[in-house]
PDB file of C-alpha atoms and ligand atoms in Angstrom:
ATOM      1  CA  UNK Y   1      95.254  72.967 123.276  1.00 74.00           C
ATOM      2  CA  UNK Y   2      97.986  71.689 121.668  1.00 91.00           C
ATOM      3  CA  UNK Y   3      99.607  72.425 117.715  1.00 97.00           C
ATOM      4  CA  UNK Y   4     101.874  70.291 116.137  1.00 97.00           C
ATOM      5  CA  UNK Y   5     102.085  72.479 112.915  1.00 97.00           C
ATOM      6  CA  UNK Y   6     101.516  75.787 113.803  1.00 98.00           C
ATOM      7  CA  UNK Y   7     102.384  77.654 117.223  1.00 98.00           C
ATOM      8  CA  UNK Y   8      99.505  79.705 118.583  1.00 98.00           C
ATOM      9  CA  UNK Y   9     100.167  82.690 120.865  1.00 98.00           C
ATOM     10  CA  UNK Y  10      96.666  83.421 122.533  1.00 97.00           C
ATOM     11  CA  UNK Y  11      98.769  85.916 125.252  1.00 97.00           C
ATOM     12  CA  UNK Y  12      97.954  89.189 122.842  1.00 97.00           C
ATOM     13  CA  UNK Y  13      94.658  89.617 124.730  1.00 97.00           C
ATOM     14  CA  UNK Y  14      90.884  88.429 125.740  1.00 98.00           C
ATOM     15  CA  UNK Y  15      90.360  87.869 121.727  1.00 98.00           C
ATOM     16  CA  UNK Y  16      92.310  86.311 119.228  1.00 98.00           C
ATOM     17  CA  UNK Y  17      96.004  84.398 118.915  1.00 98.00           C
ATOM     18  CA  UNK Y  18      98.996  85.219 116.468  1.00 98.00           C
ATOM     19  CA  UNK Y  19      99.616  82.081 114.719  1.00 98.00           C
ATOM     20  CA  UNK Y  20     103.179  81.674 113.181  1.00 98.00           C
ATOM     21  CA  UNK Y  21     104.692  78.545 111.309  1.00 96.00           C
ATOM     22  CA  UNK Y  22     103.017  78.509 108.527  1.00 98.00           C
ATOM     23  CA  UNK Y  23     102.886  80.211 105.146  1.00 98.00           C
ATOM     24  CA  UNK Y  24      99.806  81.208 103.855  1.00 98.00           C
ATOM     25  CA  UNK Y  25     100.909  80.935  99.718  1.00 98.00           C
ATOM     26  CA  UNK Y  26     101.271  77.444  99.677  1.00 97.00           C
ATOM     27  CA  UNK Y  27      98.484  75.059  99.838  1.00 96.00           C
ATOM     28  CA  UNK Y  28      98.184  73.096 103.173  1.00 97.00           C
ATOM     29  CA  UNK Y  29      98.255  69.340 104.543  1.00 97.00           C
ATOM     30  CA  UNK Y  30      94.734  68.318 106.344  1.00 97.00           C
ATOM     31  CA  UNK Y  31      96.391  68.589 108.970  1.00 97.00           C
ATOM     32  CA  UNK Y  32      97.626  71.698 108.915  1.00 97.00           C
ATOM     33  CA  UNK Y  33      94.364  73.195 107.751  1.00 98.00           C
ATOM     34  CA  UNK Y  34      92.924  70.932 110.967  1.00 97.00           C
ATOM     35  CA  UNK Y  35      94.973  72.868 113.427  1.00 98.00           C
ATOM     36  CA  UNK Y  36      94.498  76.506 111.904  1.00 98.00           C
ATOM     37  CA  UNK Y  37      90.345  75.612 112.175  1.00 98.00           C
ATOM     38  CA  UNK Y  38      90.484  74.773 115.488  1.00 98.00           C
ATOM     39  CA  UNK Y  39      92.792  77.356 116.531  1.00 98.00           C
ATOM     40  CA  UNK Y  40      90.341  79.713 114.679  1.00 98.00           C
ATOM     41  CA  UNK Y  41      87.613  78.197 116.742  1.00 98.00           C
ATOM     42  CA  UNK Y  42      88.778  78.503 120.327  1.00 98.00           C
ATOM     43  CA  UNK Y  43      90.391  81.837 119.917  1.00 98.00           C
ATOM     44  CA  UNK Y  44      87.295  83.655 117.394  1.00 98.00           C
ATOM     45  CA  UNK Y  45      90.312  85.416 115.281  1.00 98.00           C
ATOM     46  CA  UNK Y  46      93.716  84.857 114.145  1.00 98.00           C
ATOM     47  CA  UNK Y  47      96.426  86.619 113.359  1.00 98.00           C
ATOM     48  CA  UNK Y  48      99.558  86.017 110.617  1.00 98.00           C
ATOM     49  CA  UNK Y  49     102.389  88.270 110.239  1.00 98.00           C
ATOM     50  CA  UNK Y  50     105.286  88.414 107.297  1.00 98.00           C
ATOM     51  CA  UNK Y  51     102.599  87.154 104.543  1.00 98.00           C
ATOM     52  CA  UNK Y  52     103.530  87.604 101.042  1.00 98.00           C
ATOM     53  CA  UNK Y  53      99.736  87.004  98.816  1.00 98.00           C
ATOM     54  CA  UNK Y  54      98.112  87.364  95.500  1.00 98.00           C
ATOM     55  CA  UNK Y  55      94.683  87.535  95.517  1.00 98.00           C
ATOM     56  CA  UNK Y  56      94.062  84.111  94.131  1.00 98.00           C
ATOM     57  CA  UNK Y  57      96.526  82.933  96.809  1.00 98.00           C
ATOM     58  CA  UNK Y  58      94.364  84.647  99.871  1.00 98.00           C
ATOM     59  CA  UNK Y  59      91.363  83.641  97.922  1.00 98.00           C
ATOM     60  CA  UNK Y  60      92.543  79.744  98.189  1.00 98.00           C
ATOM     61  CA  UNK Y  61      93.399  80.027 101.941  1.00 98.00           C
ATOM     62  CA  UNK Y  62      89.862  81.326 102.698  1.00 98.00           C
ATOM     63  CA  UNK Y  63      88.606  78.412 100.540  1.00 98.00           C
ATOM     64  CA  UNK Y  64      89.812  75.750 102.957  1.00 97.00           C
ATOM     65  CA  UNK Y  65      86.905  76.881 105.436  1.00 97.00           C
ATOM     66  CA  UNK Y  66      84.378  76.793 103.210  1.00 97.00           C
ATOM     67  CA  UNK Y  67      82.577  78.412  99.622  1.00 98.00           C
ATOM     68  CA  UNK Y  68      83.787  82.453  99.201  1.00 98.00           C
ATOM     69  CA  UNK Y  69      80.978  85.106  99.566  1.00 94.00           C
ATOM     70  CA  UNK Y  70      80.704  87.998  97.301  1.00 91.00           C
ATOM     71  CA  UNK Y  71      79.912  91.605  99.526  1.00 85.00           C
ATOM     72  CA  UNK Y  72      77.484  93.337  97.405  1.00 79.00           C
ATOM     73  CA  UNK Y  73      78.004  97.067  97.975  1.00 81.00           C
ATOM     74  CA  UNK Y  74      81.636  97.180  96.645  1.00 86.00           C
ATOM     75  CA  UNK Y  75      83.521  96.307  93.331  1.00 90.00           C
ATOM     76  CA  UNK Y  76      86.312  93.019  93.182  1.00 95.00           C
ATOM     77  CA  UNK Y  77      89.463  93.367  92.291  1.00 96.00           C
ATOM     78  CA  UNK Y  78      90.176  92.287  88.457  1.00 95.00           C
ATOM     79  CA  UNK Y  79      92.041  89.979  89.144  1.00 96.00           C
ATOM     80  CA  UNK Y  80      89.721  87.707  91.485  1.00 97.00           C
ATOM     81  CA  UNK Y  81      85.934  87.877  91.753  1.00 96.00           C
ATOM     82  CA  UNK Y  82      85.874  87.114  95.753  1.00 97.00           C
ATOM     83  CA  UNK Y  83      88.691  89.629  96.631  1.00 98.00           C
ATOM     84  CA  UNK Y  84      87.520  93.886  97.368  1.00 96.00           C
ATOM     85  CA  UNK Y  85      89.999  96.363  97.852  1.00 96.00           C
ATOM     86  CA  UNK Y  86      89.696  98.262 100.752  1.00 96.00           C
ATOM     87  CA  UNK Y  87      91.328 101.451 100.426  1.00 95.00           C
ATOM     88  CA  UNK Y  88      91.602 104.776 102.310  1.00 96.00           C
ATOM     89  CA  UNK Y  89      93.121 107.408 100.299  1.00 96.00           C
ATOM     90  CA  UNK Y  90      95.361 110.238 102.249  1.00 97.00           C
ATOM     91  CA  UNK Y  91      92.878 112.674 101.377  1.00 95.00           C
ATOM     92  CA  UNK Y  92      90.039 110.417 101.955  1.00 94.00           C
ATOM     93  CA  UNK Y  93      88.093 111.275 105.579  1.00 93.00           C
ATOM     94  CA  UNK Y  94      86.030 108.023 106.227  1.00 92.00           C
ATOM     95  CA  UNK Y  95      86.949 104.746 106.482  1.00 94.00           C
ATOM     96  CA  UNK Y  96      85.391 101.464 105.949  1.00 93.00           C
ATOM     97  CA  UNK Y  97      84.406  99.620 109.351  1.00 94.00           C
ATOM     98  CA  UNK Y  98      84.816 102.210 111.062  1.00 94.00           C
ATOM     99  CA  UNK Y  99      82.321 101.680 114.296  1.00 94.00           C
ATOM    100  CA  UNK Y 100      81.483  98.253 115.923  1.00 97.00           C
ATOM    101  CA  UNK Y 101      79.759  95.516 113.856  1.00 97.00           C
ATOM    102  CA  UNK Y 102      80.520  91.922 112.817  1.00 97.00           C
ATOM    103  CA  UNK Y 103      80.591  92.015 108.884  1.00 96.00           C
ATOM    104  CA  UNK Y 104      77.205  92.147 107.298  1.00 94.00           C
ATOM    105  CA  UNK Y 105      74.930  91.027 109.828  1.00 96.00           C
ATOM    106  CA  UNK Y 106      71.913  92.463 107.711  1.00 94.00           C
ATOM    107  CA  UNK Y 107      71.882  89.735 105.346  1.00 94.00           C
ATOM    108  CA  UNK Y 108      70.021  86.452 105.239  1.00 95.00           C
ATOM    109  CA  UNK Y 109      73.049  84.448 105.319  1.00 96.00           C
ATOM    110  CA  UNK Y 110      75.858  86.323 107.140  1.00 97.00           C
ATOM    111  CA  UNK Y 111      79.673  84.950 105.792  1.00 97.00           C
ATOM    112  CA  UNK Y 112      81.563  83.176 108.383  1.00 98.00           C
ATOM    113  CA  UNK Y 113      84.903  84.363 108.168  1.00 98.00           C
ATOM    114  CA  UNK Y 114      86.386  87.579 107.125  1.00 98.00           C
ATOM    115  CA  UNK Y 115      89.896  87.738 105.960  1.00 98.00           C
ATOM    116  CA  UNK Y 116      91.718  90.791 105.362  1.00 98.00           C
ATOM    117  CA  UNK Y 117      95.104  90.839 104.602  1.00 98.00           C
ATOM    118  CA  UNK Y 118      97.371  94.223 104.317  1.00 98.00           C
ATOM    119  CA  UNK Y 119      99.419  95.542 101.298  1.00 98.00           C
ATOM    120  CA  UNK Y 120      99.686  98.896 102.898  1.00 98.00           C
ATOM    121  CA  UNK Y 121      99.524 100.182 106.214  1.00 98.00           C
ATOM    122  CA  UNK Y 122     100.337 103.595 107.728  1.00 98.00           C
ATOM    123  CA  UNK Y 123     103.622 103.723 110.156  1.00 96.00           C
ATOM    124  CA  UNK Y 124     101.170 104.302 113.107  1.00 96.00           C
ATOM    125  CA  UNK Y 125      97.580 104.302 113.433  1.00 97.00           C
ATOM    126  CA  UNK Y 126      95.097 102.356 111.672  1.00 98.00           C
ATOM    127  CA  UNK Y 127      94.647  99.331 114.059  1.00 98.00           C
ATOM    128  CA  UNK Y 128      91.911  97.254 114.549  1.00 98.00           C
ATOM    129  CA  UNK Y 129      90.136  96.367 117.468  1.00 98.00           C
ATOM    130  CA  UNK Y 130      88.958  93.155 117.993  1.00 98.00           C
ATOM    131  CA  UNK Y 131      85.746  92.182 120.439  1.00 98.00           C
ATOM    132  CA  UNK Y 132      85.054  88.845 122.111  1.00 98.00           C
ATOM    133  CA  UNK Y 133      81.012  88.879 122.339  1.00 98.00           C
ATOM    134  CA  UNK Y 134      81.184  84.994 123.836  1.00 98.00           C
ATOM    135  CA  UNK Y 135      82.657  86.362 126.963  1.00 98.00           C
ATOM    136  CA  UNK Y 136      80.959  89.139 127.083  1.00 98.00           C
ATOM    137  CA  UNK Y 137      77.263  87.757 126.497  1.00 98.00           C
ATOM    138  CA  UNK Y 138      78.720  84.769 129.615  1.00 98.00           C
ATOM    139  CA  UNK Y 139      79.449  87.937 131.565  1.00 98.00           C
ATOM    140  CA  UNK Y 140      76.316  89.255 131.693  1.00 98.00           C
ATOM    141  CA  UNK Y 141      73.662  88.326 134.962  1.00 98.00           C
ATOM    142  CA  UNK Y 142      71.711  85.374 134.365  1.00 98.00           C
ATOM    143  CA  UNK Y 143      68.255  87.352 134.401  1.00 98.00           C
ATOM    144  CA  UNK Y 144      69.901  89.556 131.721  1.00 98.00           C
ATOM    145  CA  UNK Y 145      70.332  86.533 129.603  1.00 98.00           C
ATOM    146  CA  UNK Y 146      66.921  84.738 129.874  1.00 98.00           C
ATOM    147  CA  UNK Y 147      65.623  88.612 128.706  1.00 98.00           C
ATOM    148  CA  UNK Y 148      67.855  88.379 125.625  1.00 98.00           C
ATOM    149  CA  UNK Y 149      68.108  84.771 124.552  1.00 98.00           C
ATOM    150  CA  UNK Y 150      64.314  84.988 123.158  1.00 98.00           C
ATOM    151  CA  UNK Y 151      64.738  87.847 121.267  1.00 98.00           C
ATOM    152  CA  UNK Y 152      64.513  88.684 117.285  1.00 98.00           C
ATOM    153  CA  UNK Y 153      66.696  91.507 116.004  1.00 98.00           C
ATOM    154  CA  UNK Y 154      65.350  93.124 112.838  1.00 98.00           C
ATOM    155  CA  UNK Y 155      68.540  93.989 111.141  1.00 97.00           C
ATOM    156  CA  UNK Y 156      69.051  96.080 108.079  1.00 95.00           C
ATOM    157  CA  UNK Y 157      71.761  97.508 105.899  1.00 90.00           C
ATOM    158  CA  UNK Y 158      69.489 101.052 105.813  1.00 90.00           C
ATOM    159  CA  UNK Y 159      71.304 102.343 108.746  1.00 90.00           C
ATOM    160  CA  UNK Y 160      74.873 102.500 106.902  1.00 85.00           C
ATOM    161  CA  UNK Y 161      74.013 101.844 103.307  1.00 81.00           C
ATOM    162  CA  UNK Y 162      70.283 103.314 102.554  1.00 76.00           C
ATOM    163  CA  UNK Y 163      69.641 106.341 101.404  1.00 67.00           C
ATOM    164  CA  UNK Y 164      70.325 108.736 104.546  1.00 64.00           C
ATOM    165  CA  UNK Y 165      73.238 106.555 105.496  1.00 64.00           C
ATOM    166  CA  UNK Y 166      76.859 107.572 105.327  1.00 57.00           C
ATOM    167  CA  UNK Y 167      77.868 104.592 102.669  1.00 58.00           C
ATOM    168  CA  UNK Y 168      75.007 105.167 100.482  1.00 56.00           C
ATOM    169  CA  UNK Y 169      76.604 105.130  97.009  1.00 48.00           C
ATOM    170  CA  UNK Y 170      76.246 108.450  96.502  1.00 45.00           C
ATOM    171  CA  UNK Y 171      77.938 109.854  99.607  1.00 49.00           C
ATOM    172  CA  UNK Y 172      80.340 106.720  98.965  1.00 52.00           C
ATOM    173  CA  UNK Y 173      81.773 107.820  95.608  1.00 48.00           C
ATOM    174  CA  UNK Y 174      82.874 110.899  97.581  1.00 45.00           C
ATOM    175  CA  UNK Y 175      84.293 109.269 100.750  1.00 48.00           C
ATOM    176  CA  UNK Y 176      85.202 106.115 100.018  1.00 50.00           C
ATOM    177  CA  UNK Y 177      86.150 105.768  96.057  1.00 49.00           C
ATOM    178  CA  UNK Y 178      84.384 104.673  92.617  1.00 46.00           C
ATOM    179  CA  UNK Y 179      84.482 101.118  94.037  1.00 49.00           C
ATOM    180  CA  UNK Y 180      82.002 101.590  96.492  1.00 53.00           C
ATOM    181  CA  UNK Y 181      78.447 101.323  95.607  1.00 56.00           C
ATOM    182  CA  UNK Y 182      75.072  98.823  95.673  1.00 59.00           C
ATOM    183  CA  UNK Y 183      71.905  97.980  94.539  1.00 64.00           C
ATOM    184  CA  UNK Y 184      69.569 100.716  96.487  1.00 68.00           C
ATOM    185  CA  UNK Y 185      67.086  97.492  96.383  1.00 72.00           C
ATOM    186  CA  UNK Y 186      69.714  95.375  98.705  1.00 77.00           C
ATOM    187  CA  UNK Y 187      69.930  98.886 100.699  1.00 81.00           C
ATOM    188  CA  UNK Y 188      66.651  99.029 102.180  1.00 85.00           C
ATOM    189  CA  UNK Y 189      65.968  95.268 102.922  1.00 91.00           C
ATOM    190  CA  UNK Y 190      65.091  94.126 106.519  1.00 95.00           C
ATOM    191  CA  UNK Y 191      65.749  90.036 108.021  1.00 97.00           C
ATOM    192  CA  UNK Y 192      65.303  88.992 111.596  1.00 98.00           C
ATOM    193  CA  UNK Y 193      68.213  86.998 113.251  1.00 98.00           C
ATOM    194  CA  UNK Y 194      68.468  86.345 117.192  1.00 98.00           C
ATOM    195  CA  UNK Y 195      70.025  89.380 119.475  1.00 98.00           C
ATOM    196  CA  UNK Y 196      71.646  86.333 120.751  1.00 98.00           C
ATOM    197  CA  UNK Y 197      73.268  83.731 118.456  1.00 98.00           C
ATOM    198  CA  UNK Y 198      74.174  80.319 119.053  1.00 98.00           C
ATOM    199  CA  UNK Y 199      77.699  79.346 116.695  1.00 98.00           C
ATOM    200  CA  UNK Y 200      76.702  76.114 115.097  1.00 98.00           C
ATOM    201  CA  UNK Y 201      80.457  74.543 115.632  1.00 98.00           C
ATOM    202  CA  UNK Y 202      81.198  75.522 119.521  1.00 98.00           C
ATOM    203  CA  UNK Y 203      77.631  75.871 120.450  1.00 98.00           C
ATOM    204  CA  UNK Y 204      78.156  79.074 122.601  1.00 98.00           C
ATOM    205  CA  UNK Y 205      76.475  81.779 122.847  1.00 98.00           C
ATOM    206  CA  UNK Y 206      77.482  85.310 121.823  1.00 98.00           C
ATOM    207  CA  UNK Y 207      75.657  88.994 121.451  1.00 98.00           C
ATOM    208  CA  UNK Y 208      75.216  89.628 117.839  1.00 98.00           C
ATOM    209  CA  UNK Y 209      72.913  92.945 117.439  1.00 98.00           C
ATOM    210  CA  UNK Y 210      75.037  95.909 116.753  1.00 96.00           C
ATOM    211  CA  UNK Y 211      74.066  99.482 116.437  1.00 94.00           C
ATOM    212  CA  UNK Y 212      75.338  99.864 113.010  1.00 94.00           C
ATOM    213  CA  UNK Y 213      73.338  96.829 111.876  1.00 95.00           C
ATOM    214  CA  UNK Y 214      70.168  96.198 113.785  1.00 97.00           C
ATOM    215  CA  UNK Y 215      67.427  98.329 113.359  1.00 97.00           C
ATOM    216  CA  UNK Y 216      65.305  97.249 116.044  1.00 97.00           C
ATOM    217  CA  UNK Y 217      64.321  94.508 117.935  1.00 98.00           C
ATOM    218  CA  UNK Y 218      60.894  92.604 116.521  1.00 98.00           C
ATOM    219  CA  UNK Y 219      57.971  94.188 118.611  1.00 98.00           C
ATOM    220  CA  UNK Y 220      59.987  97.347 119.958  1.00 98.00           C
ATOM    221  CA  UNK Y 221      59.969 100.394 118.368  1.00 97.00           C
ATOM    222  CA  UNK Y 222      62.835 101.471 117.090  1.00 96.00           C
ATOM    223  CA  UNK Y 223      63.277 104.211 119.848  1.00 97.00           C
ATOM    224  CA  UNK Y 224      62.967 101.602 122.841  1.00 97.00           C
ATOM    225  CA  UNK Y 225      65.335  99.178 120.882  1.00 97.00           C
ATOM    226  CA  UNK Y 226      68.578 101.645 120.237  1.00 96.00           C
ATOM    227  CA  UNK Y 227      69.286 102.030 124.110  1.00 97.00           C
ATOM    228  CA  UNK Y 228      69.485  97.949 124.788  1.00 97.00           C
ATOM    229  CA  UNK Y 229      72.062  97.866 121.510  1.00 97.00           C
ATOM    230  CA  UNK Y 230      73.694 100.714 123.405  1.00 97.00           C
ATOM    231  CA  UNK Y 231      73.882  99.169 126.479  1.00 98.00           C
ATOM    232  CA  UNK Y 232      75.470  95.928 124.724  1.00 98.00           C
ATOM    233  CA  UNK Y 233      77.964  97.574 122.410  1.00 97.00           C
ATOM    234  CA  UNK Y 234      79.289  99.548 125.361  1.00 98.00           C
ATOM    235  CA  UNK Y 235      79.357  96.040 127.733  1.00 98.00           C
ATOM    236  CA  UNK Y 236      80.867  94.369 124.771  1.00 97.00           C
ATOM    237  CA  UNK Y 237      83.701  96.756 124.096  1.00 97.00           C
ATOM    238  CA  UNK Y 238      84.940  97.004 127.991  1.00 98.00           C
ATOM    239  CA  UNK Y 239      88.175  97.289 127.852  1.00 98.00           C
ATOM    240  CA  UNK Y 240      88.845  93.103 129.173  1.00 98.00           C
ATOM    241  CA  UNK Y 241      87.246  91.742 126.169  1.00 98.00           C
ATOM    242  CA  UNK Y 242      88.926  93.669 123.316  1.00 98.00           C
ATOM    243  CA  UNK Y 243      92.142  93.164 121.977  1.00 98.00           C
ATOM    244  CA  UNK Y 244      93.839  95.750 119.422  1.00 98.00           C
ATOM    245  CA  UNK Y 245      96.020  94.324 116.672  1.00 98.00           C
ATOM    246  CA  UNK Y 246      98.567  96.342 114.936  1.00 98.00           C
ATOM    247  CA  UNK Y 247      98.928  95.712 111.290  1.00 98.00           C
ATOM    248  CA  UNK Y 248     101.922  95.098 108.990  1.00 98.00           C
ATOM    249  CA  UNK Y 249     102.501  95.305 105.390  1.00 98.00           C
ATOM    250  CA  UNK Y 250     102.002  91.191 104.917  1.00 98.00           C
ATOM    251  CA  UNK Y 251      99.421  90.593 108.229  1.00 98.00           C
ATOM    252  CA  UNK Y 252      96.540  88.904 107.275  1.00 98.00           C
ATOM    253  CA  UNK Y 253      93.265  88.981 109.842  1.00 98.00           C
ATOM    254  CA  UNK Y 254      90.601  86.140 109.823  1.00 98.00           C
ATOM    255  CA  UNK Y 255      87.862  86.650 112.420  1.00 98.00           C
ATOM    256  CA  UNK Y 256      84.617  84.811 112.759  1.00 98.00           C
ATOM    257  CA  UNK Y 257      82.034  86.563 112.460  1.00 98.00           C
ATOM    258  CA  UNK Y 258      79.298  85.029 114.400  1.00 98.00           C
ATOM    259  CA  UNK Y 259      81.461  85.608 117.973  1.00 98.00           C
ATOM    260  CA  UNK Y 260      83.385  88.445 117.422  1.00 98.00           C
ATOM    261  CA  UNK Y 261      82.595  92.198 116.917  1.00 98.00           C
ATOM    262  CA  UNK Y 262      85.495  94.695 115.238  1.00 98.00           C
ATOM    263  CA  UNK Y 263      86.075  98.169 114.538  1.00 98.00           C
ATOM    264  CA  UNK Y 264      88.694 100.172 112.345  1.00 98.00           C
ATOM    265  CA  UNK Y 265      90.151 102.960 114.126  1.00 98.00           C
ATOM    266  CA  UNK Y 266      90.149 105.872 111.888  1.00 97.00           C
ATOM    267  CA  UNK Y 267      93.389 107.918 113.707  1.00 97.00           C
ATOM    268  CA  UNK Y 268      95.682 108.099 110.537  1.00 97.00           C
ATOM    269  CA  UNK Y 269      94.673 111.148 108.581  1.00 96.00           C
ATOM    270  CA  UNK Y 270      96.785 111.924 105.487  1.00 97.00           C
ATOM    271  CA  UNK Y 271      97.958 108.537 105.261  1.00 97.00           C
ATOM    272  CA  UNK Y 272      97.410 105.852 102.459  1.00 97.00           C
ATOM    273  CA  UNK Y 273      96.057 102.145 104.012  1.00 98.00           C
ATOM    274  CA  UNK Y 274      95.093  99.475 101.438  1.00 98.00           C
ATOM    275  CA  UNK Y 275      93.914  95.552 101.907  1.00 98.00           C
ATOM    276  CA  UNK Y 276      92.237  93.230 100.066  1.00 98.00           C
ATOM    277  CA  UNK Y 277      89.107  91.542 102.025  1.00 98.00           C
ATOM    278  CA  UNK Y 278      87.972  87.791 101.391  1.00 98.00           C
ATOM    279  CA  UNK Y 279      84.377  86.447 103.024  1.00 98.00           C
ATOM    280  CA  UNK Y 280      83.745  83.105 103.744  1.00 98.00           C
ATOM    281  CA  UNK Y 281      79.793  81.753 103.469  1.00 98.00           C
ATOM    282  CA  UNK Y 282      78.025  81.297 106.969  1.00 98.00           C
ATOM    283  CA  UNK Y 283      74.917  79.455 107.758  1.00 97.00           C
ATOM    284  CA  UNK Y 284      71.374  81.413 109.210  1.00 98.00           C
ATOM    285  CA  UNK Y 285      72.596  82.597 112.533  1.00 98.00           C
ATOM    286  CA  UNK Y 286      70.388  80.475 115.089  1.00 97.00           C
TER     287      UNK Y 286
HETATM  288  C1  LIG O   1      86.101  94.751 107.202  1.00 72.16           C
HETATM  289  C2  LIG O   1      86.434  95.789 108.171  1.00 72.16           C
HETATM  290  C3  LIG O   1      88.397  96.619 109.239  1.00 72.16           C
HETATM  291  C4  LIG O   1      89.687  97.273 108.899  1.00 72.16           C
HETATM  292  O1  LIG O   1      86.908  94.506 106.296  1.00 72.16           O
HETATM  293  O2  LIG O   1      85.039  94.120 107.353  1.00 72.16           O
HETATM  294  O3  LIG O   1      85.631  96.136 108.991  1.00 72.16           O
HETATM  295  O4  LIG O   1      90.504  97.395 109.803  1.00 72.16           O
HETATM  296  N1  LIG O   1      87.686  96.246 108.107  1.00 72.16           N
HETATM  297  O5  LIG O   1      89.897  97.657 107.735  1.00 72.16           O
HETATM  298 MN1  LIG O   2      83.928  94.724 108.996  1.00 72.16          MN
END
């Protein structure tokens, strides 16, 4: 692929490029926003370092890829409606993300993109890791694929967010902060997507059910479902298609959602970490 605006550095691992060049503040030529998509595309996340953004500034960069998303269970910043604080407090225990899942699966229309950006990060610990469920859906045996492909997950927020879950917004207040709550309604709802989901711009496959997310698959109990989203989230996170990015004060993350899994390591106890979190509207995951 070549980049006439930006340089791309796809060498960090099986997932995801740094991409330097540009700065993220400033609004951007066609072009340039050309070459970041389908950079974006072919490497399912990208990374910026040495990023300097307001909210309304991150919230215009997400823009260029299409209409922002608001995530229901948490609070926006005052400044900008589609920008949440994410925030673990040194005395805080849990963090937000932390187990595999691509971001909000359980709804009817999932958002694209994610972008998180860092304002605070502790000296060590608190990376992310970063899955690439194209490859690892291609890597599986071709009779493991027909069995998939047909497949309807029923996914839910219950799991994480309903009542006996560990973000429900009362066990929330306590772990993660006053911003953190929800509609107990929104909670408890169930949609069907694939297991396996087809992205509507590359047209490759890639797993999509996650433990965290999918309560079962449609016709299986939920008891016969939980060991096949075992099996997947421990083929998926095998060590040669997960890359771990290290954050900086001023890195900004956008992964898409619909081929990539992530999880936020939780190994920085005592210490403050704080970004702000932008979603990008996706499409019904075929
Ligand atoms: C998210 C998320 C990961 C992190 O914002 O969706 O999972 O590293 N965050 O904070
Ligand atoms: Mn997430």
């Amino acid at each position: 692929m070549v980049y006439k605006l930006i340089d791309v550095d796809s060498s960090i691992g099986p997932v995801g490029a740094v991409v330097s060049g540009v700065d993220l503040s400033q609004p951007l030529s066609t072009e340039c926003k050309e070459e970041i998509h389908r950079a974006w595309l072919e490497n399912h996340v990208l990374f910026f370092h040495d990023q300097d953004l307001t909210p309304a500034q991150q919230a215009d960069f997400a823009a260029n890829f299409g209409a922002l998303d608001v995530y229901p269970f948490m609070k926006a910043v005052d400044t900008h409606p589609n920008v949440i604080p994410i925030i673990k407090e040194a005395d805080a225990k849990m963090n937000f993300g932390g187990d595999w899942h691509t971001d909000t699966s359980y709804q009817p229309l999932p958002p694209k993109a994610t972008l998180l950006y860092a304002l605070e990060v502790p000296e060590t610990g608190g990376d992310t890791l970063f899955a690439n469920a194209t490859m690892a859906y291609e890597s599986l045996s071709e009779a493991m694929r027909k069995t998939l492909e047909p497949l309807t997950g029923v996914f839910s927020p219950k799991m994480v967010h309903g009542s006996g879950g560990d973000y429900n917004s009362v066990a929330a207040k306590g772990n993660l902060g006053d911003a953190y709550g929800g509609s107990a309604e929104i909670a408890e709802q169930e949609v069907e997507h694939p297991i396996i989901r087809t992205h509507v711009e590359t047209g490759r496959k890639s797993i999509y059910c996650s433990k965290p997310h999918t309560h079962r698959i449609k016709g299986w109990t939920r008891d016969e479902s939980i060991p096949m989203f075992k099996f997947l989230t421990k083929h998926l996170t095998q060590e040669q298609y997960v890359t771990r990015f290290q954050w900086r004060k001023g890195s900004l993350a956008m992964w898409d959602n619909r081929c990539v899994f992530h999880n936020a390591l939780n190994d920085y106890q005592g210490k403050r970490r704080h970004m702000h979190r932008v979603i990008v509207q996706g499409e019904r995951p075929i």
